[in-house]
Coordinates of C-alpha atoms in Angstrom, one line a residue:
M201 CA 35.2 -40.5 8.3
F202 CA 32.3 -38.1 9.0
P203 CA 29.1 -39.8 9.7
F204 CA 27.1 -39.2 7.2
E205 CA 24.4 -41.6 8.6
H206 CA 23.6 -39.6 11.2
L207 CA 23.7 -36.2 9.4
I208 CA 21.5 -37.2 6.8
I209 CA 18.0 -37.8 8.6
I210 CA 15.4 -39.5 6.3
D211 CA 11.8 -39.7 7.0
K212 CA 10.0 -42.4 4.9
E213 CA 6.7 -41.4 6.1
S214 CA 7.0 -37.4 4.9
S215 CA 5.3 -36.0 2.2
M216 CA 9.0 -34.4 0.9
P217 CA 10.8 -36.7 -1.6
I218 CA 13.8 -38.5 0.0
Y219 CA 16.3 -36.9 -2.5
R220 CA 14.9 -33.1 -1.2
Q221 CA 15.6 -34.7 2.3
I222 CA 19.1 -35.4 1.6
A223 CA 19.5 -32.3 -0.1
V224 CA 18.4 -30.4 2.9
S225 CA 20.4 -32.3 5.7
V226 CA 23.5 -31.0 3.6
I227 CA 22.2 -27.6 3.8
N228 CA 21.8 -27.5 7.4
A229 CA 24.9 -29.1 8.0
V230 CA 26.8 -26.4 6.0
R231 CA 24.5 -23.7 8.0
S232 CA 25.0 -25.1 11.2
G233 CA 29.1 -25.5 10.6
S234 CA 29.1 -29.0 10.8
L235 CA 30.3 -29.4 6.9
K236 CA 33.0 -26.5 6.3
A237 CA 33.5 -25.1 2.6
G238 CA 35.8 -27.4 0.7
T239 CA 35.0 -30.6 2.4
H240 CA 34.6 -33.9 0.0
L241 CA 31.3 -35.6 0.2
P242 CA 31.0 -39.3 -0.6
G243 CA 30.4 -40.5 -4.0
T244 CA 27.0 -41.4 -5.1
R245 CA 27.5 -45.1 -4.6
E246 CA 29.0 -44.9 -1.4
L247 CA 26.3 -42.4 0.5
A248 CA 23.4 -44.7 -1.6
R249 CA 25.2 -47.5 0.1
T250 CA 25.4 -46.0 3.6
L251 CA 22.0 -44.9 3.3
G252 CA 20.1 -47.8 1.9
L253 CA 19.2 -46.0 -1.2
H254 CA 19.3 -46.3 -4.6
R255 CA 21.9 -44.2 -6.4
K256 CA 19.4 -42.5 -8.5
T257 CA 18.0 -40.8 -5.3
V258 CA 21.3 -39.6 -4.3
I259 CA 22.1 -38.3 -7.7
A260 CA 19.3 -36.3 -7.7
A261 CA 20.0 -34.7 -4.4
Y262 CA 23.5 -33.7 -5.7
E263 CA 22.1 -32.5 -8.2
E264 CA 19.6 -30.3 -6.6
L265 CA 22.3 -29.0 -4.3
H266 CA 24.8 -28.4 -7.3
A267 CA 21.7 -25.9 -9.0
Q268 CA 21.2 -24.0 -5.7
D269 CA 25.6 -23.6 -5.6
W270 CA 25.7 -25.4 -2.4
I271 CA 28.4 -28.0 -3.7
T272 CA 31.0 -28.4 -6.3
I273 CA 30.9 -31.6 -8.8
V274 CA 34.1 -31.9 -10.7
P275 CA 32.8 -35.3 -13.0
R276 CA 34.9 -38.6 -12.3
K277 CA 37.1 -36.6 -9.7
Y278 CA 35.0 -35.4 -6.4
T279 CA 32.4 -33.5 -5.2
A280 CA 33.0 -31.0 -2.4
V281 CA 31.3 -28.0 -0.2
S282 CA 31.6 -25.1 -2.5
N283 CA 34.5 -22.9 -1.6
R284 CA 31.9 -20.1 -2.1
I285 CA 30.3 -20.9 1.4
P286 CA 31.3 -18.3 4.1
V287 CA 33.3 -20.0 7.6
F288 CA 30.5 -20.8 10.4
K289 CA 31.6 -21.8 13.6
P290 CA 31.3 -25.7 13.9
R291 CA 28.2 -26.4 16.7
E292 CA 28.1 -29.4 18.7
W293 CA 26.9 -32.6 17.3
S294 CA 24.3 -34.1 18.6
H295 CA 23.1 -37.9 18.0
T296 CA 19.6 -36.8 18.6
G297 CA 19.9 -33.9 16.2
S298 CA 18.4 -30.2 16.5
L299 CA 15.1 -29.1 16.7
P300 CA 13.4 -28.5 13.4
A301 CA 13.4 -24.5 13.0
Y302 CA 9.9 -23.5 13.9
Q303 CA 9.6 -25.9 17.1
N304 CA 11.8 -23.1 18.6
N305 CA 10.6 -20.3 20.5
F306 CA 10.9 -16.6 18.7
D307 CA 13.9 -15.1 21.0
L308 CA 14.1 -11.9 19.5
P309 CA 12.1 -9.0 21.3
F310 CA 8.6 -8.4 19.5
K311 CA 5.1 -7.2 21.2
M312 CA 3.1 -9.5 22.8
I313 CA -0.8 -9.4 22.4
R314 CA -2.1 -11.6 24.7
E315 CA 0.0 -13.3 27.7
T316 CA -1.3 -16.6 26.5
E317 CA -0.2 -19.5 24.6
M318 CA -1.5 -20.1 21.0
T319 CA -3.7 -23.4 21.1
D320 CA -6.4 -24.5 18.8
A321 CA -9.9 -23.4 19.8
W322 CA -10.5 -27.6 21.0
N323 CA -8.4 -30.7 20.5
T324 CA -11.7 -32.7 19.3
V325 CA -14.6 -31.1 18.5
P326 CA -17.3 -31.3 21.0
D327 CA -20.6 -33.1 20.7
I328 CA -22.4 -30.1 21.8
I329 CA -21.3 -26.2 21.5
I330 CA -23.4 -23.7 23.2
D331 CA -22.1 -20.7 20.7
D332 CA -22.8 -17.1 21.6
G333 CA -25.4 -16.6 19.3
H334 CA -24.4 -17.8 15.7
P335 CA -27.3 -18.3 12.8
D336 CA -28.2 -21.5 11.9
I337 CA -26.3 -22.4 8.5
R338 CA -28.8 -24.9 7.6
L339 CA -31.4 -22.5 6.8
S340 CA -28.8 -19.9 5.3
P341 CA -29.5 -19.1 1.5
I342 CA -25.7 -20.2 1.1
D343 CA -26.6 -22.6 -1.8
E344 CA -28.1 -19.8 -3.9
L345 CA -25.0 -17.3 -2.8
L346 CA -22.6 -20.0 -4.4
K347 CA -24.7 -20.6 -7.3
T348 CA -24.1 -17.0 -8.0
Y349 CA -20.9 -16.8 -7.2
R350 CA -20.1 -20.0 -9.6
S351 CA -21.8 -18.2 -12.2
Y352 CA -19.7 -14.9 -12.0
T353 CA -16.3 -16.7 -12.3
S354 CA -17.1 -17.9 -15.4
K355 CA -18.4 -15.0 -17.3
R356 CA -15.7 -12.1 -18.6
H357 CA -17.4 -8.9 -17.8
T358 CA -18.0 -10.4 -14.2
I359 CA -14.7 -11.4 -14.0
K360 CA -13.3 -7.8 -15.0
N361 CA -15.9 -6.5 -12.5
A362 CA -14.5 -8.4 -9.7
G363 CA -10.9 -7.0 -9.1
I364 CA -12.1 -3.8 -9.4
G365 CA -12.4 -1.3 -6.0
T366 CA -12.3 -4.3 -3.6
G367 CA -10.1 -1.9 -1.3
Q368 CA -13.2 -0.2 -0.4
G369 CA -15.9 -3.4 -1.5
T370 CA -17.1 -3.5 -4.7
L371 CA -19.3 -0.6 -6.2
K372 CA -22.3 -3.2 -7.2
L373 CA -22.5 -4.6 -3.3
R374 CA -22.1 -0.9 -1.8
E375 CA -24.9 0.2 -4.2
E376 CA -27.5 -2.7 -3.1
L377 CA -26.1 -2.1 0.7
A378 CA -26.5 1.5 1.0
R379 CA -30.4 1.2 -0.2
Y380 CA -31.0 -1.8 1.8
L381 CA -29.6 0.3 4.7
S382 CA -31.9 3.1 3.6
E383 CA -34.9 0.9 3.4
T384 CA -34.1 -1.3 6.8
R385 CA -32.5 1.2 9.2
G386 CA -33.2 5.0 8.1
L387 CA -29.6 5.5 6.9
H388 CA -29.5 7.8 4.0
I389 CA -25.9 7.5 2.8
N390 CA -24.2 6.8 -0.4
P391 CA -21.6 4.2 -1.8
E392 CA -19.0 6.5 -0.9
H393 CA -19.9 6.5 2.7
L394 CA -19.3 2.3 2.9
L395 CA -16.5 0.5 3.3
I396 CA -17.0 -3.5 3.1
T397 CA -14.9 -5.4 5.6
H398 CA -13.9 -9.0 6.7
G399 CA -16.4 -8.9 9.3
A400 CA -17.2 -6.5 12.2
Q401 CA -14.1 -7.3 13.8
M402 CA -11.8 -5.4 11.3
S403 CA -14.4 -2.1 11.4
I404 CA -13.8 -2.1 15.1
Y405 CA -10.2 -2.4 14.6
L406 CA -9.6 0.4 12.2
S407 CA -11.9 2.7 13.8
A408 CA -9.6 2.1 16.9
Q409 CA -6.7 2.7 15.1
L410 CA -7.8 6.1 13.7
L411 CA -9.7 7.4 16.6
L412 CA -7.3 6.4 19.7
G413 CA -3.9 6.4 21.1
P414 CA -2.0 6.6 24.5
E415 CA -3.5 9.8 25.1
S416 CA -7.0 8.9 24.3
A417 CA -10.3 7.5 26.7
V418 CA -12.8 5.2 25.2
V419 CA -15.5 4.1 27.1
V420 CA -17.3 0.7 27.1
G421 CA -20.2 -1.1 29.0
K422 CA -19.4 -3.8 31.8
P423 CA -19.4 -6.6 30.6
N424 CA -18.3 -5.9 27.4
Y425 CA -17.4 -7.6 23.8
P426 CA -13.7 -8.8 25.2
I427 CA -12.4 -8.8 22.0
A428 CA -13.1 -5.1 21.6
N429 CA -11.6 -4.3 24.8
D430 CA -8.5 -6.0 23.6
V431 CA -8.5 -3.8 20.7
F432 CA -8.8 -1.1 22.2
K433 CA -6.3 -1.8 24.7
Q434 CA -3.5 -2.2 21.7
T435 CA -3.8 1.3 20.8
G436 CA -2.5 2.0 24.2
A437 CA -5.9 4.0 24.8
S438 CA -7.5 4.0 28.8
I439 CA -10.2 1.5 28.8
I440 CA -13.3 3.3 31.0
E441 CA -16.0 0.8 31.9
I442 CA -19.5 1.7 32.8
P443 CA -22.0 -0.7 34.1
V444 CA -24.6 -1.9 32.2
D445 CA -28.1 -2.8 33.5
E446 CA -31.5 -3.9 32.2
H447 CA -31.9 -0.2 30.4
G448 CA -28.2 -0.4 28.5
I449 CA -25.1 1.5 29.5
N450 CA -25.7 4.1 32.2
T451 CA -25.8 7.6 30.4
D452 CA -25.7 9.6 34.0
L453 CA -22.1 7.9 35.0
L454 CA -21.4 8.7 31.5
E455 CA -22.3 12.3 32.0
D456 CA -20.5 12.4 35.2
L457 CA -17.3 11.4 33.7
C458 CA -17.2 13.8 30.8
Q459 CA -17.4 16.6 33.1
K460 CA -14.2 15.5 34.5
R461 CA -12.0 14.3 31.6
K462 CA -11.8 14.3 27.9
I463 CA -13.7 11.2 26.1
S464 CA -12.5 10.2 22.7
A465 CA -15.3 7.6 21.9
I466 CA -17.4 5.3 23.1
Y467 CA -18.3 1.6 22.1
V468 CA -21.6 0.8 22.6
I469 CA -23.9 -2.2 21.2
P470 CA -27.6 -0.3 21.5
H471 CA -29.6 -3.0 20.1
H472 CA -28.9 -6.1 21.7
H473 CA -25.7 -5.6 24.0
Y474 CA -23.1 -8.2 24.1
P475 CA -23.2 -10.3 26.3
T476 CA -26.2 -9.3 28.4
T477 CA -28.6 -8.7 25.1
V478 CA -30.2 -5.9 26.6
T479 CA -31.7 -3.1 24.5
L480 CA -30.6 0.7 25.2
S481 CA -33.4 2.6 26.4
V482 CA -35.1 5.4 24.2
D483 CA -34.5 8.4 27.3
R484 CA -30.6 6.9 27.2
R485 CA -30.1 7.0 23.3
M486 CA -31.5 10.6 23.5
K487 CA -28.8 11.6 26.2
L488 CA -26.0 9.7 24.8
L489 CA -26.7 11.4 21.5
E490 CA -27.0 15.0 23.5
L491 CA -23.6 14.2 25.0
S492 CA -21.6 13.1 22.1
M493 CA -22.2 16.5 20.7
R494 CA -21.8 18.3 23.8
F495 CA -18.5 16.8 24.7
S496 CA -17.5 16.0 21.3
F497 CA -16.7 12.3 21.6
T498 CA -16.8 9.6 18.9
I499 CA -19.7 6.9 19.0
I500 CA -18.7 3.5 17.5
E501 CA -22.0 1.9 17.4
D502 CA -21.9 -2.2 16.9
D503 CA -25.2 -3.5 15.2
Y504 CA -24.2 -6.8 14.9
D505 CA -27.7 -8.5 14.9
Y506 CA -30.4 -5.7 14.1
D507 CA -32.4 -8.0 11.9
Y508 CA -33.3 -10.1 14.4
H509 CA -35.9 -8.7 16.5
Y510 CA -39.1 -10.8 17.8
T511 CA -41.5 -8.6 20.0
S512 CA -41.9 -5.4 17.9
S513 CA -40.1 -3.4 14.8
P514 CA -36.4 -2.9 16.3
Y515 CA -35.2 0.6 17.1
L516 CA -33.8 2.4 14.5
P517 CA -29.8 2.6 14.8
L518 CA -28.2 5.8 16.8
A519 CA -26.7 6.2 13.4
S520 CA -30.1 7.2 11.6
S521 CA -30.2 10.4 14.2
N522 CA -29.8 13.7 13.1
H523 CA -26.2 13.7 14.2
S524 CA -23.0 16.0 12.9
G525 CA -21.3 12.5 11.2
N526 CA -19.5 11.6 14.5
I527 CA -21.2 8.3 15.0
I528 CA -19.2 5.0 13.3
Y529 CA -21.8 2.8 12.2
I530 CA -20.7 -1.4 12.5
G531 CA -22.7 -4.4 11.1
S532 CA -21.8 -7.4 9.4
F533 CA -23.7 -10.5 7.2
S534 CA -22.1 -13.1 9.7
K535 CA -24.9 -13.0 11.8
I536 CA -27.4 -13.6 8.5
L537 CA -25.6 -16.3 7.0
D538 CA -22.5 -17.6 8.2
P539 CA -20.1 -17.2 11.0
S540 CA -17.2 -18.1 8.5
L541 CA -18.5 -15.8 5.7
R542 CA -16.4 -12.9 6.8
I543 CA -18.4 -9.9 5.0
G544 CA -19.0 -6.8 7.1
F545 CA -19.5 -2.9 6.8
M546 CA -18.9 0.4 8.1
V547 CA -20.5 3.3 7.6
A548 CA -19.1 6.9 8.0
P549 CA -18.3 10.0 6.6
K550 CA -15.7 10.2 3.4
N551 CA -12.8 11.5 4.5
F552 CA -12.8 8.7 7.4
I553 CA -13.7 6.0 5.1
A554 CA -10.8 7.2 2.8
Q555 CA -8.6 7.1 5.9
C556 CA -9.7 3.8 6.6
I557 CA -9.1 2.3 3.1
A558 CA -5.2 3.5 3.6
L559 CA -5.1 1.9 6.4
R560 CA -6.5 -1.6 5.5
K561 CA -4.4 -1.6 2.4
L562 CA -1.5 -2.1 4.5
I563 CA -2.2 -5.6 5.4
D564 CA -5.3 -6.6 3.1
V565 CA -5.4 -5.2 -0.5
G566 CA -9.2 -5.6 -0.6
G567 CA -12.0 -8.6 0.0
D568 CA -13.2 -11.1 -2.4
G569 CA -14.7 -9.5 -5.2
Y570 CA -16.7 -12.7 -6.4
M571 CA -18.6 -13.1 -3.0
Q572 CA -19.3 -9.0 -2.7
N573 CA -21.1 -9.1 -6.2
A574 CA -22.8 -12.7 -5.6
L575 CA -24.3 -11.2 -2.0
A576 CA -25.0 -7.9 -4.1
S577 CA -27.3 -10.2 -6.5
L578 CA -28.4 -11.4 -3.0
I579 CA -29.6 -8.5 -1.7
R580 CA -31.2 -6.9 -5.2
Q581 CA -33.5 -10.2 -6.0
G582 CA -35.1 -9.9 -2.5
E583 CA -33.5 -13.3 -1.6
L584 CA -31.9 -11.5 1.7
K585 CA -35.0 -10.0 3.1
R586 CA -37.0 -13.6 2.5
H587 CA -34.3 -15.8 4.3
L588 CA -34.6 -13.0 7.2
K589 CA -38.4 -13.2 7.1
K590 CA -38.2 -16.9 7.8
A591 CA -35.3 -17.1 10.0
K592 CA -36.9 -14.9 12.3
K593 CA -40.0 -16.8 12.4
I594 CA -37.6 -19.9 13.1
Y595 CA -35.5 -17.9 15.7
H596 CA -38.4 -16.6 17.8
Q597 CA -40.1 -20.2 18.1
R598 CA -36.7 -21.3 19.2
R599 CA -36.0 -18.4 21.6
N600 CA -39.5 -19.7 23.2
F601 CA -39.0 -23.0 23.4
L602 CA -35.8 -22.5 25.1
D603 CA -37.5 -20.2 27.6
I604 CA -39.8 -23.2 28.2
V605 CA -37.4 -25.9 28.4
L606 CA -35.1 -23.9 31.1
K607 CA -37.7 -23.1 33.3
E608 CA -39.0 -26.5 33.7
K609 CA -35.3 -28.0 33.9
L610 CA -32.9 -25.6 35.6
G611 CA -36.3 -23.7 37.4
N612 CA -34.7 -21.0 40.2
S613 CA -31.4 -22.3 39.7
V614 CA -30.7 -19.8 37.3
S615 CA -32.3 -16.2 35.9
Y616 CA -32.5 -14.3 32.8
P617 CA -34.2 -11.2 30.5
L618 CA -36.0 -13.2 27.5
P619 CA -34.5 -11.0 25.4
S620 CA -36.9 -9.3 22.6
G621 CA -34.7 -10.0 19.6
G622 CA -31.1 -11.3 18.7
M623 CA -29.9 -14.9 18.9
A624 CA -28.8 -15.1 22.7
I625 CA -29.8 -15.5 26.1
W626 CA -27.9 -14.4 28.7
I627 CA -28.2 -16.7 32.0
K628 CA -27.1 -16.2 34.9
L629 CA -26.9 -18.9 37.8
N630 CA -27.6 -18.4 41.5
S631 CA -24.7 -17.8 44.0
E632 CA -24.7 -21.6 44.9
Y633 CA -24.0 -22.5 41.5
S634 CA -20.7 -22.0 39.6
V635 CA -20.2 -21.0 36.3
R636 CA -16.9 -22.6 36.3
K637 CA -18.1 -26.0 36.9
L638 CA -19.3 -26.0 33.1
A639 CA -16.1 -25.7 31.5
Q640 CA -15.7 -29.1 33.0
I641 CA -18.6 -30.4 31.6
P642 CA -17.5 -33.8 28.7
G643 CA -18.6 -33.2 25.4
L644 CA -19.8 -29.8 26.0
E645 CA -18.0 -26.3 24.9
I646 CA -19.6 -23.3 26.1
I647 CA -18.2 -20.2 23.8
R648 CA -18.7 -17.2 26.2
T649 CA -18.9 -17.3 30.2
D650 CA -18.1 -15.0 32.9
E651 CA -17.0 -15.5 36.0
E652 CA -17.5 -12.4 37.4
Q653 CA -20.9 -12.2 36.5
N654 CA -21.2 -15.9 37.4
A655 CA -23.2 -16.1 33.8
F656 CA -23.1 -17.4 30.2
R657 CA -24.6 -17.0 26.9
F658 CA -26.7 -19.3 25.5
G659 CA -27.0 -19.1 21.8
F660 CA -30.1 -20.7 20.4
A661 CA -30.7 -19.6 16.8
S662 CA -28.2 -22.1 15.4
M663 CA -30.1 -25.4 17.5
D664 CA -33.3 -27.1 16.7
E665 CA -35.6 -28.0 19.3
K666 CA -34.2 -31.7 19.7
E667 CA -30.8 -30.0 20.0
L668 CA -31.5 -27.3 22.8
E669 CA -33.5 -29.6 24.9
T670 CA -30.0 -31.9 24.7
A671 CA -28.0 -29.3 25.6
V672 CA -30.4 -28.2 28.5
D673 CA -30.4 -31.8 30.1
I674 CA -26.8 -32.1 30.1
L675 CA -26.7 -28.6 32.0
K676 CA -29.0 -29.7 34.2
K677 CA -27.1 -33.0 35.2
Y678 CA -24.1 -30.6 36.2
I679 CA -25.6 -27.4 37.3
L680 CA -27.5 -29.5 39.6
K681 CA -25.0 -32.3 40.8
K682 CA -24.7 -32.3 44.4

């Protein structure tokens, strides 16, 4: 007799009901060819006795299989595998059974994005995380935002408005954001020039897909935001790196390059370059704009943390200059409110925005209309400006405190330029110390390190003074360890 006690696998710890486990086991046996069409199955009493289960459980399993046409039940006579099941070649039966379907690798051809296996970020959450420049959500007006969000889900007119136009972003948010960007960054735009995205990363991706291809060349700084490089690489474009020094990307080298080959686009972070935090100097800003006009390439301007500048008023974006519409301006609210709140934006000419919307709809029909309208309310009521004023003061104090603690505890073992703004310090270790060692520190995770530069990015905004000092004490213990 067929060994049903081995064919039907019961896991009493599983969340799946036992009757469904029986049904799934029978279906898998039919699919594998172990049970052929017309094969008689044991009666419900017999199978229940074999499996050590209540008969009602087996009856429920058979009813499930019958309802799905896997078996035929002839009352008081027999139960058999349906004759409509095609004939499968039997597979070798094994006591150990086969792997669950999704524990196998996908062995058919598909595109590889990276040559690394997918893993969780951390097996356990580290005691201390030195991020690459995140806001402190303990200071964020999230409570006010969520309160407004909840109120919008209970009103008829706000429910109706939440589902309108989310492919581009709700009109309410685009109107408020257009006014906000005009007041704070000198961008003279209309709502039609804005696309609301799930963070700056989506804006970079959409821009790259429309601007670049296998015949294109895109210029980036060295070092650069690595995920942006990955995005550009996936388009098939050539990626050309130009060094970034204390004044930003070297525009003289860019000019030499443009005279030798056609450049489609340049990706720049002029305000606080990632990861080095340097600001693009005025003369290089002017030259970059002039080169863009002369050699007809697009500037993708990533301005992820424009709102945080401490020593003076921030430089206005390149996008605020008198250009011909060839600057794609990208920003995000993730650095203001919370990294997990994925709301970003793109500013571009209307025809480019239209194509970004069309491309975005292929994979994502739109954003969270309730959240976008709640954010619009936060901007309109001045809550966002009040938060930024408070946050900038606190982040400025934390930057200065970290500067003091680093000098006191790590002294000549590190060097760094103190950034004029932003939320992180780019710290280089002296040559006798290796940044690779930092990955081996138990209980500590550093999000951004660079072995070639022997440097790492120390995000200070998300930590209070006690947390900053604790992190530096741990670094001191391992950096200076002999």
